[in-house]
CSV table of C-alpha atoms in Angstrom, one decimal:
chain,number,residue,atom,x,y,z
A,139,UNK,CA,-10.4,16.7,7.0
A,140,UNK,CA,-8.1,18.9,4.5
A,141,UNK,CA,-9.9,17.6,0.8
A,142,UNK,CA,-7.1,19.1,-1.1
A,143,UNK,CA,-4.0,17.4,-0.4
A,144,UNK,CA,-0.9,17.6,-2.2
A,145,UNK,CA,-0.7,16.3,-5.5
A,146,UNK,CA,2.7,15.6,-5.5
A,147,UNK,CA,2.4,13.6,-2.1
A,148,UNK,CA,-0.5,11.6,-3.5
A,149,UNK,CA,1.0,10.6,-6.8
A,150,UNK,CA,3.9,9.3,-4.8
A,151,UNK,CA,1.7,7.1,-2.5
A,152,UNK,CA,-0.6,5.7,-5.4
A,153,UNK,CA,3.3,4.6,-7.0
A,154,UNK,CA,4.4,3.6,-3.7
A,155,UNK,CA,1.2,1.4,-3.3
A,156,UNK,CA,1.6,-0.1,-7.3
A,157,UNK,CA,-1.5,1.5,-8.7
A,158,UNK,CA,0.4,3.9,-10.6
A,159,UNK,CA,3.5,3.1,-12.5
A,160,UNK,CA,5.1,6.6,-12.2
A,161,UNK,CA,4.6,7.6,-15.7
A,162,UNK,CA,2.3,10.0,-15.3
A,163,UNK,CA,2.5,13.4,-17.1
A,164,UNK,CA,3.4,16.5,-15.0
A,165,UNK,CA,0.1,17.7,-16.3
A,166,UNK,CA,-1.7,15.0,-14.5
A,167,UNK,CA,0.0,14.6,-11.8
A,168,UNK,CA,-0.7,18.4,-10.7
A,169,UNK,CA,-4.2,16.8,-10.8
A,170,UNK,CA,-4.0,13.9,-8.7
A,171,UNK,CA,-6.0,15.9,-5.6
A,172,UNK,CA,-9.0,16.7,-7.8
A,173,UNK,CA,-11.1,13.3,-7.4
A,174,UNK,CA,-10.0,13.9,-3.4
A,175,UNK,CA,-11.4,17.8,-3.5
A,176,UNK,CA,-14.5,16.3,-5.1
A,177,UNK,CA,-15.2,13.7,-2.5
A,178,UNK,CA,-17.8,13.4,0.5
A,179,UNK,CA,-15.1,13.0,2.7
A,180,UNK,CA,-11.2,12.8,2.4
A,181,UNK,CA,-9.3,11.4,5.4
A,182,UNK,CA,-5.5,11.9,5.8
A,183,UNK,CA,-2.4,10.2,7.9
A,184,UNK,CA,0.6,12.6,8.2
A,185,UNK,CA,3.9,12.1,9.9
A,186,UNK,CA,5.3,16.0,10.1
A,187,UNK,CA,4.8,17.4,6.4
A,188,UNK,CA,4.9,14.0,5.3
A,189,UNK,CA,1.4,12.6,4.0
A,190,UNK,CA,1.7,8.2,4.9
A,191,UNK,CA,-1.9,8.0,4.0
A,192,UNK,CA,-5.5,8.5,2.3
A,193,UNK,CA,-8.6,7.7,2.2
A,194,UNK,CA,-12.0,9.5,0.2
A,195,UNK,CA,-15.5,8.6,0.1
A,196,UNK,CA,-18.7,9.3,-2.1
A,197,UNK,CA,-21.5,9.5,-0.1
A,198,UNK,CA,-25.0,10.5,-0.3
A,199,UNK,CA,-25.0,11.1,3.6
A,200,UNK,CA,-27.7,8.6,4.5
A,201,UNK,CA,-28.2,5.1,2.7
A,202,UNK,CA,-24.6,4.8,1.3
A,203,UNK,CA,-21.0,5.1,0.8
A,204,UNK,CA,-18.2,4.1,-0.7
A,205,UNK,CA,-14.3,3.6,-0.1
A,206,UNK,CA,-12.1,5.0,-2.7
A,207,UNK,CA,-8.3,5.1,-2.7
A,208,UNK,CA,-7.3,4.2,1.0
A,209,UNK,CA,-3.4,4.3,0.5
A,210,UNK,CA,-1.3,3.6,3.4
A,211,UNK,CA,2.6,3.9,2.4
A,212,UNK,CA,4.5,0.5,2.6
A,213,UNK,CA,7.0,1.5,5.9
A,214,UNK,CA,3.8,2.3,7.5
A,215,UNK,CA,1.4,-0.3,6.7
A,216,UNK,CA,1.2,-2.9,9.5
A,217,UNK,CA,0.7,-0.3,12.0
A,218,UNK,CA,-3.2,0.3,12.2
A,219,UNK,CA,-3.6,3.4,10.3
A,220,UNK,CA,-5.3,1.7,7.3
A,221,UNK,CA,-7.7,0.1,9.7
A,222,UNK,CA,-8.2,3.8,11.4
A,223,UNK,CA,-8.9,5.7,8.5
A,224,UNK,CA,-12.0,3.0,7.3
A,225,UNK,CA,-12.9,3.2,11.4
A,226,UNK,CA,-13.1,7.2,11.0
A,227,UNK,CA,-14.9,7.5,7.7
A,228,UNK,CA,-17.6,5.0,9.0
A,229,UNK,CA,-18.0,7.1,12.2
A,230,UNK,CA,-18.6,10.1,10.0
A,231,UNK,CA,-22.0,8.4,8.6
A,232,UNK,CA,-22.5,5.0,11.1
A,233,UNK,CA,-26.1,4.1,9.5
A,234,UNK,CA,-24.7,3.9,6.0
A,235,UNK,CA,-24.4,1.1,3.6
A,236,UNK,CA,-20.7,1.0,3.1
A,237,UNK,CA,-19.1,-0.1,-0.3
A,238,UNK,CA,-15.7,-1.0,-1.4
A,239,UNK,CA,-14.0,-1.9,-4.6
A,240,UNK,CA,-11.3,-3.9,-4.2
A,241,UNK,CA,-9.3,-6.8,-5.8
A,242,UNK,CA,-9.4,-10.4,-4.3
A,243,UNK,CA,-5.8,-10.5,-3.2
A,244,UNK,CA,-6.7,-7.8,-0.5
A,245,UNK,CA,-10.4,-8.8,0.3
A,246,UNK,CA,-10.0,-10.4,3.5
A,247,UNK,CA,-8.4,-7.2,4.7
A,248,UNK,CA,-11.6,-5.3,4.3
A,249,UNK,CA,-13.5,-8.8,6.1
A,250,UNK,CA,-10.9,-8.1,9.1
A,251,UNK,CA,-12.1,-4.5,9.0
A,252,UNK,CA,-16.1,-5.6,8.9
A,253,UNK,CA,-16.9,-5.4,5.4
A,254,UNK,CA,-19.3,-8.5,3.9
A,255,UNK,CA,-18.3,-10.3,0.4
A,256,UNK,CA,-21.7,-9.0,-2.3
A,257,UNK,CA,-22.3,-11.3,-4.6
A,258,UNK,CA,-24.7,-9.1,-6.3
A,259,UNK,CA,-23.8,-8.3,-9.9
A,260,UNK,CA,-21.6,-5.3,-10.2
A,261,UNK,CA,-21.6,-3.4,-13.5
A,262,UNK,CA,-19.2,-0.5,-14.9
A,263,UNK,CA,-18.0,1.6,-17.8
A,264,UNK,CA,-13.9,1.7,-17.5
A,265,UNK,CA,-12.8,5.3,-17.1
A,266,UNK,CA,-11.3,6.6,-20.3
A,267,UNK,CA,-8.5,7.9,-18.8
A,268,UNK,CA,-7.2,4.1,-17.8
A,269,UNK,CA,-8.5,2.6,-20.7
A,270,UNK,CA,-7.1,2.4,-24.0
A,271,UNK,CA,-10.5,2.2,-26.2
């Protein structure tokens, strides 16, 4: 359960995955670990050196978590490590509420893995670093 994985790893599975378009400054891209090394719990799918997926969680432990970020690189999606990484971060804290952002292209593959559509009103404030405000 290694929180700090390597940046440069990362930044090329969040382009690999289209939620980054690979113009990212060196500067921030030295800083793609830190929301990992701040999470509840970071879970991580390596073939030798090479890091094929991620997943980190915000949790208070008890009542609820969330699923943030589970990246699976395109050659190895299809396989069942997407579906084990949510299946080991729910073991970690089994009585929880579990939460996931997600877009509705990909919704039914969090339904195959257990998860419930809300239709509760969700609310934000956009991250200033994605935002151009």
């Amino acid at each position: 359960m290694k929180k700090d994985l390597p940046s440069e790893q990362l930044h090329r599975l969040f382009v690999s995955v289209g939620w980054s378009d690979g113009s990212d400054t060196p500067e921030m891209i030295k800083k793609y670990n830190v929301p990992f090394i701040n999470s509840t719990l970071v879970i991580s799918a390596w073939e030798n050196e090479c890091l094929v997926g991620a997943v980190r969680v915000l949790s208070d432990k008890m009542f609820r978590s969330i699923i943030y970020d589970l990246l699976v690189l395109p050659d190895f999606q299809n396989k069942g490590i997407g579906k084990e990484l949510i299946k080991r971060c729910i073991d970690h804290f089994p009585n929880s509420e579990w939460l996931v952002q997600t877009t509705e292209e990909i919704s039914g593959y969090y339904e195959k893995n257990g998860f419930k559509i809300n239709n509760d009103v969700f609310l934000y404030i956009p991250c200033k670093l994605f935002s151009n405000n």
